[in-house]
Coordinates of C-alpha atoms in Angstrom, one line a residue:
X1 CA -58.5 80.4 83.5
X2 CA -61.3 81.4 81.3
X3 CA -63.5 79.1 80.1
X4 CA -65.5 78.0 76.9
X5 CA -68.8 78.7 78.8
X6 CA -67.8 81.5 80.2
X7 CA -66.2 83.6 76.6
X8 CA -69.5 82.6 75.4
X9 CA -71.0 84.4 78.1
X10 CA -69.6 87.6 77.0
X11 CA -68.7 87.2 73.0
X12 CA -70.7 87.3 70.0
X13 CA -72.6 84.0 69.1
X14 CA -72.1 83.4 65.1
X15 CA -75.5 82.8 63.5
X16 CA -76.3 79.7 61.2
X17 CA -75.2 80.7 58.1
X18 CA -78.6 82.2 55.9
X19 CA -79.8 83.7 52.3
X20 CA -82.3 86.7 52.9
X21 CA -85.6 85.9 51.1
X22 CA -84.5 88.9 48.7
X23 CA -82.0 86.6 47.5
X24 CA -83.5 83.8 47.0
X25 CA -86.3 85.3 45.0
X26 CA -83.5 86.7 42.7
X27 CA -82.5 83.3 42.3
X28 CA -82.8 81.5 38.7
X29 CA -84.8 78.6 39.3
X30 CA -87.5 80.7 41.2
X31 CA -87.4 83.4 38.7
X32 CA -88.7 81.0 36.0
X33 CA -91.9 80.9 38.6
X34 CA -92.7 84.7 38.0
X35 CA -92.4 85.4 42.0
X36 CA -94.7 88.7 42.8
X37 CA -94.6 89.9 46.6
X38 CA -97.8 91.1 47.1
X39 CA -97.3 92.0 50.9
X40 CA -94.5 92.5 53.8
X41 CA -92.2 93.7 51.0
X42 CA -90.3 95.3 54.3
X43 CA -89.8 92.0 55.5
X44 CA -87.6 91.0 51.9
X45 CA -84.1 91.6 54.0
X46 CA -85.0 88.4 56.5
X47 CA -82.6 85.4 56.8
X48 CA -84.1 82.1 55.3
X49 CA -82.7 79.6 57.3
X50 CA -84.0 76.7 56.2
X51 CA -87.0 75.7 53.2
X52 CA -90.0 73.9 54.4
X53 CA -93.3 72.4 51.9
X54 CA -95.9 72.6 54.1
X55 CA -100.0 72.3 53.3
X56 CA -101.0 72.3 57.1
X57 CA -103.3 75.4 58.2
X58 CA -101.4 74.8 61.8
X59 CA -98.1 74.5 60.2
X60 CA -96.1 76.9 62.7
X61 CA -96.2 74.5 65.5
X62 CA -93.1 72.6 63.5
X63 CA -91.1 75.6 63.1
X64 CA -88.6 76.8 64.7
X65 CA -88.1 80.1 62.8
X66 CA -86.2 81.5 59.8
X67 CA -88.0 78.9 57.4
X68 CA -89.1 79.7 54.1
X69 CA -92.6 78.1 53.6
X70 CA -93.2 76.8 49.9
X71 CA -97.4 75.8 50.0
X72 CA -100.0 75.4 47.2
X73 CA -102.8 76.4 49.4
X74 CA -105.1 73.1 48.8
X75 CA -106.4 72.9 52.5
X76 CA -107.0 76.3 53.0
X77 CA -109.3 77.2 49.3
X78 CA -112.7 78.6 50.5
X79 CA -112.2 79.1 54.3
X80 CA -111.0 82.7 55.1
X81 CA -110.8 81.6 58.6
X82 CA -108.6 79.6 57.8
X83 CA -106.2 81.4 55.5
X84 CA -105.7 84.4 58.2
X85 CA -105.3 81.6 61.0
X86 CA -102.7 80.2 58.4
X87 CA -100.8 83.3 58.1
X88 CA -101.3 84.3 61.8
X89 CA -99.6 80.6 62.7
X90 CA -96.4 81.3 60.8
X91 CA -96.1 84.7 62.2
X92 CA -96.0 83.4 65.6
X93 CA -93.6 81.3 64.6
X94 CA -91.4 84.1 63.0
X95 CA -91.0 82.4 59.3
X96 CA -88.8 84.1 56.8
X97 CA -91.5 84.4 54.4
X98 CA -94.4 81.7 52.8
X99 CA -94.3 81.1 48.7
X100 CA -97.9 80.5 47.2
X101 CA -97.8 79.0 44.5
X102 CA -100.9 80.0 42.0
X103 CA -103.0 77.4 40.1
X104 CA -106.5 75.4 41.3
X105 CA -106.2 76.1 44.5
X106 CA -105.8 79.7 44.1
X107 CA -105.9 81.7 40.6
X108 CA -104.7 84.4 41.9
X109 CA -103.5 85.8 45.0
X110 CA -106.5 85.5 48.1
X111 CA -107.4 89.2 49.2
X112 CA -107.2 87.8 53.3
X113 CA -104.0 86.3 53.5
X114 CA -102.1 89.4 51.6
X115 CA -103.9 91.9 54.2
X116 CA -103.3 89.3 57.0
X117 CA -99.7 88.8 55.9
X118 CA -99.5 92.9 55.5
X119 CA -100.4 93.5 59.3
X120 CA -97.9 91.0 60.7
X121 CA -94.8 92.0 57.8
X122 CA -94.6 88.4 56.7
X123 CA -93.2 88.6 53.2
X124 CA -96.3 86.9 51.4
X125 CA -95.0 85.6 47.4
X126 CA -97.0 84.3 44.9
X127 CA -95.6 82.7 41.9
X128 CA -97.7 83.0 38.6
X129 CA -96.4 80.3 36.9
X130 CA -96.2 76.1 38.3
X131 CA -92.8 75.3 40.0
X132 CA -91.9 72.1 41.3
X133 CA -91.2 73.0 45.2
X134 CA -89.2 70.4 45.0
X135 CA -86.5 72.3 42.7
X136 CA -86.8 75.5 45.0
X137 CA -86.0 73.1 47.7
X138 CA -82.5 71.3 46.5
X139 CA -81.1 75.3 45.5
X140 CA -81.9 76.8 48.1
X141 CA -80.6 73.9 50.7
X142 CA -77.7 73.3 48.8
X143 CA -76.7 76.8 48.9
X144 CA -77.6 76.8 52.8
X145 CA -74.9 73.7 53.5
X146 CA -72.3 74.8 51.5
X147 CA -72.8 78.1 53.7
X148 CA -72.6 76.2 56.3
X149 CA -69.6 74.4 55.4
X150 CA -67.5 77.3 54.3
X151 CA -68.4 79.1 57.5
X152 CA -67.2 75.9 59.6
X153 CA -63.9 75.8 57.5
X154 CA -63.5 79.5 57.8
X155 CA -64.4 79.2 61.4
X156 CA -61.6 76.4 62.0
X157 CA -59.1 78.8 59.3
X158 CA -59.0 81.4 61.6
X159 CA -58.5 79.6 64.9
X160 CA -55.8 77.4 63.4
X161 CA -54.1 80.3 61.7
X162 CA -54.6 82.6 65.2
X163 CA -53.7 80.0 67.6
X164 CA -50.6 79.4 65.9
X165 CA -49.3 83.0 66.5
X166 CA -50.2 82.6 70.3
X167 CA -48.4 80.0 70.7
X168 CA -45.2 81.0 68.9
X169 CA -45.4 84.0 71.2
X170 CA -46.8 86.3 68.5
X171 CA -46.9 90.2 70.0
X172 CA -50.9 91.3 69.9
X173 CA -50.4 93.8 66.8
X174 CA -49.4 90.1 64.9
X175 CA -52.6 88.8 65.6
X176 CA -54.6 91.5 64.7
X177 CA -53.3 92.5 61.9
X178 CA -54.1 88.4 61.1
X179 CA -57.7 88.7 61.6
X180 CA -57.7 92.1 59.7
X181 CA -55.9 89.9 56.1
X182 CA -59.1 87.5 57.4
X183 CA -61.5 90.3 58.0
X184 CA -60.4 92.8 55.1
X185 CA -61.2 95.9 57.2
X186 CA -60.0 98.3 59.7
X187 CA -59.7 95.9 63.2
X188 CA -60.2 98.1 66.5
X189 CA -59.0 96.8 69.9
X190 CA -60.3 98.7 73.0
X191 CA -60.5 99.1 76.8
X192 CA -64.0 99.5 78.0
X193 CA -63.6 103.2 77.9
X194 CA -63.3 103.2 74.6
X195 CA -59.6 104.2 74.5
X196 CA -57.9 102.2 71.3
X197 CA -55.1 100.1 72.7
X198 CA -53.6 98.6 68.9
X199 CA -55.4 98.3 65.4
X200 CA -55.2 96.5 62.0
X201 CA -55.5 97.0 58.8
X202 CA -54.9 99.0 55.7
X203 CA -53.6 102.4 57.3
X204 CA -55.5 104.9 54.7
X205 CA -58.7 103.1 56.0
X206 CA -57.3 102.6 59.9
X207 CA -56.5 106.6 60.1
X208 CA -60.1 107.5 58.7
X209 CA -61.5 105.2 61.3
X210 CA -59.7 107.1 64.0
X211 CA -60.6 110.5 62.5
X212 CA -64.0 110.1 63.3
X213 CA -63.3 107.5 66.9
X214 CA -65.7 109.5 69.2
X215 CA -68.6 109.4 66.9
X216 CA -67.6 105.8 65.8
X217 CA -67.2 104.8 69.4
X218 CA -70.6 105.8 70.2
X219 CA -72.0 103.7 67.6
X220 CA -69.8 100.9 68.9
X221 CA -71.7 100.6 72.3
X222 CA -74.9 100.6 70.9
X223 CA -76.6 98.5 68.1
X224 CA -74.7 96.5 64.8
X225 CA -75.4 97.6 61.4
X226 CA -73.9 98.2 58.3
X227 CA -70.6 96.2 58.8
X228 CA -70.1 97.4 62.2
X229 CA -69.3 94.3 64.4
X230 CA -68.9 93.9 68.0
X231 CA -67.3 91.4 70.0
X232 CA -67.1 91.7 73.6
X233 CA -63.6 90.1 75.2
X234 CA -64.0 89.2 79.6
X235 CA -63.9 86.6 81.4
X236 CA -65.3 85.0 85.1
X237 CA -68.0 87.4 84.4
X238 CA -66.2 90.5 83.8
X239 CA -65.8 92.6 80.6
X240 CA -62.3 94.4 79.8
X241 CA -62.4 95.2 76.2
X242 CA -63.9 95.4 73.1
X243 CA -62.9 93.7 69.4
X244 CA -64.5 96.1 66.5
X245 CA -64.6 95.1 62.5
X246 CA -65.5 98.6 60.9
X247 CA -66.8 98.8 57.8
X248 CA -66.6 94.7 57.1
X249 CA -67.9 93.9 53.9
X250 CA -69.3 90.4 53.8
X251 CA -72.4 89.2 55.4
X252 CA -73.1 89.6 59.1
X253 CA -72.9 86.0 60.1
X254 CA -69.4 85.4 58.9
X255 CA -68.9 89.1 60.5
X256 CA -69.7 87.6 64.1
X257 CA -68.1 84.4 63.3
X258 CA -64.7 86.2 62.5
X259 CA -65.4 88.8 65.5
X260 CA -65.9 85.8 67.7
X261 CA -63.0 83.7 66.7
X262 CA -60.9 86.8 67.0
X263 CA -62.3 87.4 70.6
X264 CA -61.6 83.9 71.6
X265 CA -57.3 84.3 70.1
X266 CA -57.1 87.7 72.0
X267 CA -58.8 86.3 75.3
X268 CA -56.3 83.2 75.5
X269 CA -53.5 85.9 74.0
X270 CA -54.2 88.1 77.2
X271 CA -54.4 85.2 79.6
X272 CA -51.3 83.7 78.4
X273 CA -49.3 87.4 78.3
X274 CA -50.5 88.5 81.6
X275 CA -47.9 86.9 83.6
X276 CA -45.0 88.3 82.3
X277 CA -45.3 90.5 79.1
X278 CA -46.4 94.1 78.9
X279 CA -50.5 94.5 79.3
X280 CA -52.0 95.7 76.0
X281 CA -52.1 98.9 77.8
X282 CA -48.3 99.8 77.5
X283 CA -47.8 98.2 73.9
X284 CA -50.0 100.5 73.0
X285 CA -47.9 103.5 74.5
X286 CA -44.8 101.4 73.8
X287 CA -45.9 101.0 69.8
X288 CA -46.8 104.7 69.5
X289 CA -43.7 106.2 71.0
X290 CA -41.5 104.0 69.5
X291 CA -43.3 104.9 66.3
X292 CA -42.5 108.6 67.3
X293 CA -38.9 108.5 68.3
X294 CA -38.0 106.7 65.3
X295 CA -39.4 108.6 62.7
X296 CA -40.4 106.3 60.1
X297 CA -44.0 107.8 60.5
X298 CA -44.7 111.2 59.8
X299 CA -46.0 112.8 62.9
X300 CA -49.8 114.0 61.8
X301 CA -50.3 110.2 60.4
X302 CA -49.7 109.3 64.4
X303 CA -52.1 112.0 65.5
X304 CA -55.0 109.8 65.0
X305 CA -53.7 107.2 67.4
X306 CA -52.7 109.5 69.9
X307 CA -55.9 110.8 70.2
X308 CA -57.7 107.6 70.4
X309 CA -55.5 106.4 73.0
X310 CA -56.6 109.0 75.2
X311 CA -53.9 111.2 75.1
X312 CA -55.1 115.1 74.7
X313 CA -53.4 117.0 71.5
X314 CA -55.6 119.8 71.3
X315 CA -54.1 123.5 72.2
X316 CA -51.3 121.2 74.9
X317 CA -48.0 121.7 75.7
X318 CA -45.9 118.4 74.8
X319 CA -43.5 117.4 77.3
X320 CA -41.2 114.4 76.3
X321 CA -39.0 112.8 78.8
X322 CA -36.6 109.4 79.4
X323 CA -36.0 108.0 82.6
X324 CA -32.8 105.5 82.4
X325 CA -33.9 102.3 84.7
X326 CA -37.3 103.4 85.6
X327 CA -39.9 100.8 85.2
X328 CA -43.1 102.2 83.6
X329 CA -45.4 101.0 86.3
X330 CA -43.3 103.3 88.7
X331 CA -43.5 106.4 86.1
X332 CA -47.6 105.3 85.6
X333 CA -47.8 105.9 90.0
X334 CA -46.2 109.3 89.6
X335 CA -48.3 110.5 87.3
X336 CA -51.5 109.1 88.4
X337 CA -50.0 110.9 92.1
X338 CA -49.7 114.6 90.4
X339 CA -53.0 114.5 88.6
X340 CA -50.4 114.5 85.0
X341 CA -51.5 113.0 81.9
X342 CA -49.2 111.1 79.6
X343 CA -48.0 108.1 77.7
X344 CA -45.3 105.7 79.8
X345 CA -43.5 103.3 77.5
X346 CA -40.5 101.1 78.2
X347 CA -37.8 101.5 75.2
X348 CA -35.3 99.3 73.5
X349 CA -32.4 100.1 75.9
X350 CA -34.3 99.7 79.1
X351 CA -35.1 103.4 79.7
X352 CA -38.5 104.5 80.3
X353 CA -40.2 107.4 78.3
X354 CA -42.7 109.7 78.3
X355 CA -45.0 112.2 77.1
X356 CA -46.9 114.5 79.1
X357 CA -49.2 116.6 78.0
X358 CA -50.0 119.9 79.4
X359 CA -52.6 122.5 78.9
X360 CA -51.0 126.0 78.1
X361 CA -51.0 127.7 80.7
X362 CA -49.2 124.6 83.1
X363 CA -45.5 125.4 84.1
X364 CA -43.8 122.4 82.2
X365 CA -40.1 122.8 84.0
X366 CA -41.9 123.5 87.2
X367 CA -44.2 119.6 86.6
X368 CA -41.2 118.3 85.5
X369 CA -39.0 119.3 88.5
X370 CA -42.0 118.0 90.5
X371 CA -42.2 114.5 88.6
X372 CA -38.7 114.1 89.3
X373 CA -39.1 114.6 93.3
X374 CA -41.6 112.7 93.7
X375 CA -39.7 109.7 92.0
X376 CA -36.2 110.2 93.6
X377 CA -38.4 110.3 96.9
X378 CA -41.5 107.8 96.5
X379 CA -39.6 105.1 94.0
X380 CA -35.8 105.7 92.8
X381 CA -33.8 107.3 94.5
X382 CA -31.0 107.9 92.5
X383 CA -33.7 108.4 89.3
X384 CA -32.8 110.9 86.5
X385 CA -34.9 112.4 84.4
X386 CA -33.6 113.6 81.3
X387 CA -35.6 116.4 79.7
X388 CA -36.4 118.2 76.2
X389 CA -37.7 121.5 75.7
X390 CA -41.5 121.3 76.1
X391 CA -43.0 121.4 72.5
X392 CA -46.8 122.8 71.6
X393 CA -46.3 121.7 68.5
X394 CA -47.5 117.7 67.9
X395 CA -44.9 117.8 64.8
X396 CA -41.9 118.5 66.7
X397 CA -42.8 116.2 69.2
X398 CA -40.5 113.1 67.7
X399 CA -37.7 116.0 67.6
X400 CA -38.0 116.0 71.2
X401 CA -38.4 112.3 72.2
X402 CA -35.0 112.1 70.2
X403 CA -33.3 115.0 72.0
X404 CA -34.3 112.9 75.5
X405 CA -33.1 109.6 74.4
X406 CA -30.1 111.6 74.0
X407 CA -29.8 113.4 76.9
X408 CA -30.2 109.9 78.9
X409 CA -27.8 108.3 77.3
X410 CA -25.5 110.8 77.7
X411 CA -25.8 111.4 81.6
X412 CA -25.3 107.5 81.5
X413 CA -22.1 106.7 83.3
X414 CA -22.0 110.3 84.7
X415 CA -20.8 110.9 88.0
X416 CA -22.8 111.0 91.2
X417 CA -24.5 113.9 92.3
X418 CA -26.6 114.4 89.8
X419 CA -29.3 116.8 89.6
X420 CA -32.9 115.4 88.9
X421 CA -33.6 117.0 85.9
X422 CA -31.1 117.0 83.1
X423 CA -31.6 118.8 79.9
X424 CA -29.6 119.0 76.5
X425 CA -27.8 122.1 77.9
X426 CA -26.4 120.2 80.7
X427 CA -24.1 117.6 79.2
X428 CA -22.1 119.4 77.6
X429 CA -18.9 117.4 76.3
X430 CA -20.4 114.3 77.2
X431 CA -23.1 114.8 75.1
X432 CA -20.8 115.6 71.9
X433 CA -18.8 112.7 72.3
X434 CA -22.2 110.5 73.0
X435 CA -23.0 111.9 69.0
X436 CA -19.7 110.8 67.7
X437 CA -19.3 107.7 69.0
X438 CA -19.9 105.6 66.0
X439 CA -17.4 107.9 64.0
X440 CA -13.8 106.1 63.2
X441 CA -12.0 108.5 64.2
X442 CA -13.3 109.2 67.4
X443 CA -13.2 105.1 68.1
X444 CA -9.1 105.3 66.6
X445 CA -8.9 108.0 69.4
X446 CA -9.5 107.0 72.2
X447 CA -8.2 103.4 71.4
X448 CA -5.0 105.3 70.8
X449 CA -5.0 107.6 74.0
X450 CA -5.9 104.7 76.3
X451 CA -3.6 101.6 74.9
X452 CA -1.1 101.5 77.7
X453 CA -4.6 100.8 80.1
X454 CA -6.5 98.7 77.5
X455 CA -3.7 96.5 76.1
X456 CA -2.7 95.6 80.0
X457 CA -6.3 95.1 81.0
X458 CA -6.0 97.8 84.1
X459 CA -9.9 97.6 84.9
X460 CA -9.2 99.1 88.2
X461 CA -6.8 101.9 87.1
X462 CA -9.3 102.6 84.2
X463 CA -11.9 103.1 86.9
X464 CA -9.5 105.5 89.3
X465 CA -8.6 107.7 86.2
X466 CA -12.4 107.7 85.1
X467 CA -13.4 109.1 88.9
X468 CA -9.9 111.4 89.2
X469 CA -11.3 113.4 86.0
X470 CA -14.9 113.2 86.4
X471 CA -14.2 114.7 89.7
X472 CA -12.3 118.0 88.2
X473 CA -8.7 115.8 89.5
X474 CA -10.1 115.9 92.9
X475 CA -7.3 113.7 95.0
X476 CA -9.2 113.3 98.1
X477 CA -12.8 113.0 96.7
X478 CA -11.2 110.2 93.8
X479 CA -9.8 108.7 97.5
X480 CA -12.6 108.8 99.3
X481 CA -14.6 107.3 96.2
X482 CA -12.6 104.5 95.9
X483 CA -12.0 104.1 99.7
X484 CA -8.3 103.9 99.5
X485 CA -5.4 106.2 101.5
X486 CA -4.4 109.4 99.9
X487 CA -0.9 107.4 99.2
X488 CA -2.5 104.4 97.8
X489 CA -3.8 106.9 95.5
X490 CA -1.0 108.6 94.4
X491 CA 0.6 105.4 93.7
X492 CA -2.6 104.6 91.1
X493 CA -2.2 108.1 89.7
X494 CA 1.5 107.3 88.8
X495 CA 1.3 103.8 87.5
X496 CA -1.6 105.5 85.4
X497 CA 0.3 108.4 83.8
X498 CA 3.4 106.0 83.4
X499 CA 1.4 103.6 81.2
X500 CA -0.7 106.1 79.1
X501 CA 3.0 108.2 79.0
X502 CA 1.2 111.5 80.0
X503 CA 1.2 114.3 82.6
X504 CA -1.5 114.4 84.7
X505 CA -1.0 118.0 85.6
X506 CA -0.8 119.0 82.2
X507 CA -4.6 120.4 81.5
X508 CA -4.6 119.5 77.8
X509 CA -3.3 116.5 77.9
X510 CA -5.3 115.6 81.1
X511 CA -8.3 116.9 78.5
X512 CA -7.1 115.0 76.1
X513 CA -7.1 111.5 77.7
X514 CA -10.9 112.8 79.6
X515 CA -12.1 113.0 76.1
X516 CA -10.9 109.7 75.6
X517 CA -12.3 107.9 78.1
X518 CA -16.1 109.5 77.5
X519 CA -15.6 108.2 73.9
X520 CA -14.3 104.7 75.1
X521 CA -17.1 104.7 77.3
X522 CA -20.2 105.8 74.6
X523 CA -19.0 102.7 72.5
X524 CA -18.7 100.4 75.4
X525 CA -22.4 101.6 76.1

């Protein structure tokens, strides 16, 4: 198990929460000083950490960095020596910024601390009217703890709020699309190739994020800055994702607190799902092509996705395909064995699908035929693979993932000896009656052709008429099936057509009670 040392190791440490020195020269109390910055004006964007009064000309020996220094000068009127040493001191100790205050000391502001103070970029501010330091001081450290203390109960507000959905076994896309309500922007969760396994977050903004993923995963291995924030997730040493906040609008402290707190959720989330849920990995394909299949999003709004999740869409042929009772690491092996590219998802009903995509000039049937081979002969040997038509259009594509759920669950029950491949043209009745299944007249149908067997609870004569017609009313295969004499048989055959009042030998009626059955056996399904 991962632990606290070792997330630390490889996540984003939050900073102590900080005012730039902009800001607090904007501030009310300090405004009635007149402030002036009369050199490192560049500097005006750095975090004051902390306020410190301070008259000492060897002051930066009791910082620590990120102070504000508030001084009147007294100790250092009439030695330039010492006013550039004074300067050079709190350089070295990387202060925010020091606040001069004008008066006897100083009348106005000494020519070698601004050009000392210039060379080094330390904000140097004079202020042209008195101020009590002491006033600057209470704002600007009162301000700094209630930082503090909103970040700690946002800190603690976003652990409590994401451990609870870990531990009432919350799906990932629950928990980040909690730290995006906590984040307010587009939330990004990737593998360390930069392919986007789930994201968060107002779609409009989401899709224009993934628009623009390679340039904006470019930027994400390199340097933070203007509301980008990074959060490495690992563990023992090793790094296997990435949590990005795009575009977050607060400041960056509370950006790397919320990236951090995030990191931590989806590190336990992992280690907790890794034993038996699907990896992020297959959500990801699961989410997408369930999104597909369904519907409910328009196609080009999933474009975007697809693409970030590595799947080429570019000038490629689209080939989806179901696989009843295939698990998706098995289909992942295949394709990673032919050199194919696609996206393996495990469905609703316990089929497998998925989505190759081809260039244009690949033989789709031919890849499919081969996919299918390699399966019945490497990993299932009685696998099927139902197929649709390849599409080269990405909008047709949910078309097609429908017209493959069908044609699975439609070869479902079928009889043996089936080929490897099946397409919509090759289930012919079956598939019909699959269609109408739900429909009350269909269900009134075959309730009403099959009473004399369902009424009595004739399971196994049920199962000798479904082989006798399945197998074209083969006697001797139906036999062999069922490994009983050819006599035994014939007995079955007569109690069947004895309950169900029928001729056997009859085509139509024969027909009739076959159409039956595959409707009795779609609803059953």
């Amino acid at each position: 198990m991962t632990t606290t040392s070792e997330f630390q190791h490889t996540s984003w440490r939050p900073e102590e929460p900080a005012l730039s020195v902009r800001q607090v020269l904007t501030l009310e109390r300090v405004q009635a000083g007149e402030p002036e910055v009369v050199a490192g004006a560049d500097g005006l964007d750095r975090a004051v950490r902390w306020v410190h009064v301070a008259e000492a000309a060897d002051v930066g020996v009791m910082l620590t960095g990120g102070e504000m220094v508030l001084t009147t000068g007294v100790l250092l009127a009439g030695d330039e020596a010492k006013q550039a040493a004074y300067i050079q001191s709190l350089h070295r100790a990387e202060a925010a910024a020091v606040v001069l205050g004008l008066g006897r000391a100083f009348p106005t502001p000494p020519e070698v601390m601004r050009r000392a103070a210039e060379r080094c970029g330390l904000p140097l501010v004079v202020l042209h009217r008195p101020f009590p330091f002491a006033e600057l001081t209470e704002e600007v450290q009162s301000r700094l703890v209630r930082a503090k203390f909103a970040a700690v109960s946002l800190s603690e507000s976003v652990r409590t709020s994401l451990t609870a959905l870990i531990t009432s076994g919350a799906p990932l896309q629950r928990l980040l699309d909690g730290v995006a309500q906590h984040s307010g922007c587009p939330v990004v969760l990737t593998n360390l190739a930069h392919r986007v396994l789930a994201t968060a977050g107002e779609r409009p903004a989401v899709d224009d994020v993934l628009r623009d993923w390679e340039r904006i995963a470019r930027q994400a291995g390199g340097n933070e800055g203007d509301g980008w924030v990074r959060a490495e997730l690992g563990g023992r040493g090793e790094r296997w994702g990435r949590l990005l906040l795009c575009g977050y609008r607060g400041d960056s402290a509370t950006g790397r607190l919320l990236a951090d707190r995030a990191a931590e959720a989806l590190v336990l989330h992992r280690m907790l799902g890794a034993a038996s849920g699907r990896t992020w990995e297959e959500q990801t394909a699961h989410g997408l092509l369930t999104d597909l299949a369904s519907g409910t999003v328009p196609a080009r709004h999933l474009l975007p996705r697809a693409r970030a999740a590595g799947l080429p869409v570019n000038r490629r042929t689209f080939v989806p395909l179901v696989v009843p009772g295939a698990e998706p690491e098995r289909l992942d092996r295949v394709l990673r064995t032919l050199g194919l590219t696609g996206l393996v998802a495990e469905l609703a009903d316990g089929a497998t699908a998925v989505l190759l995509s081809l260039a244009r000039d690949q033989d789709a049937e031919a890849l499919t035929g081969r996919l299918a081979a390699r399966l019945r002969t490497s990993e299932l040997p009685d696998a099927v693979v139902a197929a649709a038509d390849p599409r080269t259009c990405w909008d047709d594509v949910p078309a097609g993932l429908r017209e493959a759920r069908h044609v699975a669950d439609a070869v479902a029950g079928a009889a043996l000896d089936r080929p490897a491949v099946v397409r919509l043209r090759d289930v012919h009745l079956r598939g019909l009656i699959r269609l109408l299944r739900d429909d009350p007249q269909v269900q009134s149908f075959a309730e009403r052709e099959l009473d004399g067997l369902l009424c009595g609870g004739e399971g196994e004569l049920l199962d000798v008429l479904r082989t006798y017609l399945a197998t074209g009313r083969n006697k001797s295969r139906t036999a062999q099936l069922h490994h009983v004499s050819r006599p035994a048989l014939y007995r079955r055959l007569e109690a069947i057509q004895a309950r169900l009042g029928i001729d056997l030998d009859d085509f139509e009626q024969a027909a009739s009670v076959h159409i039956a059955l595959l409707a009795h056996d779609a609803q059953q399904g």
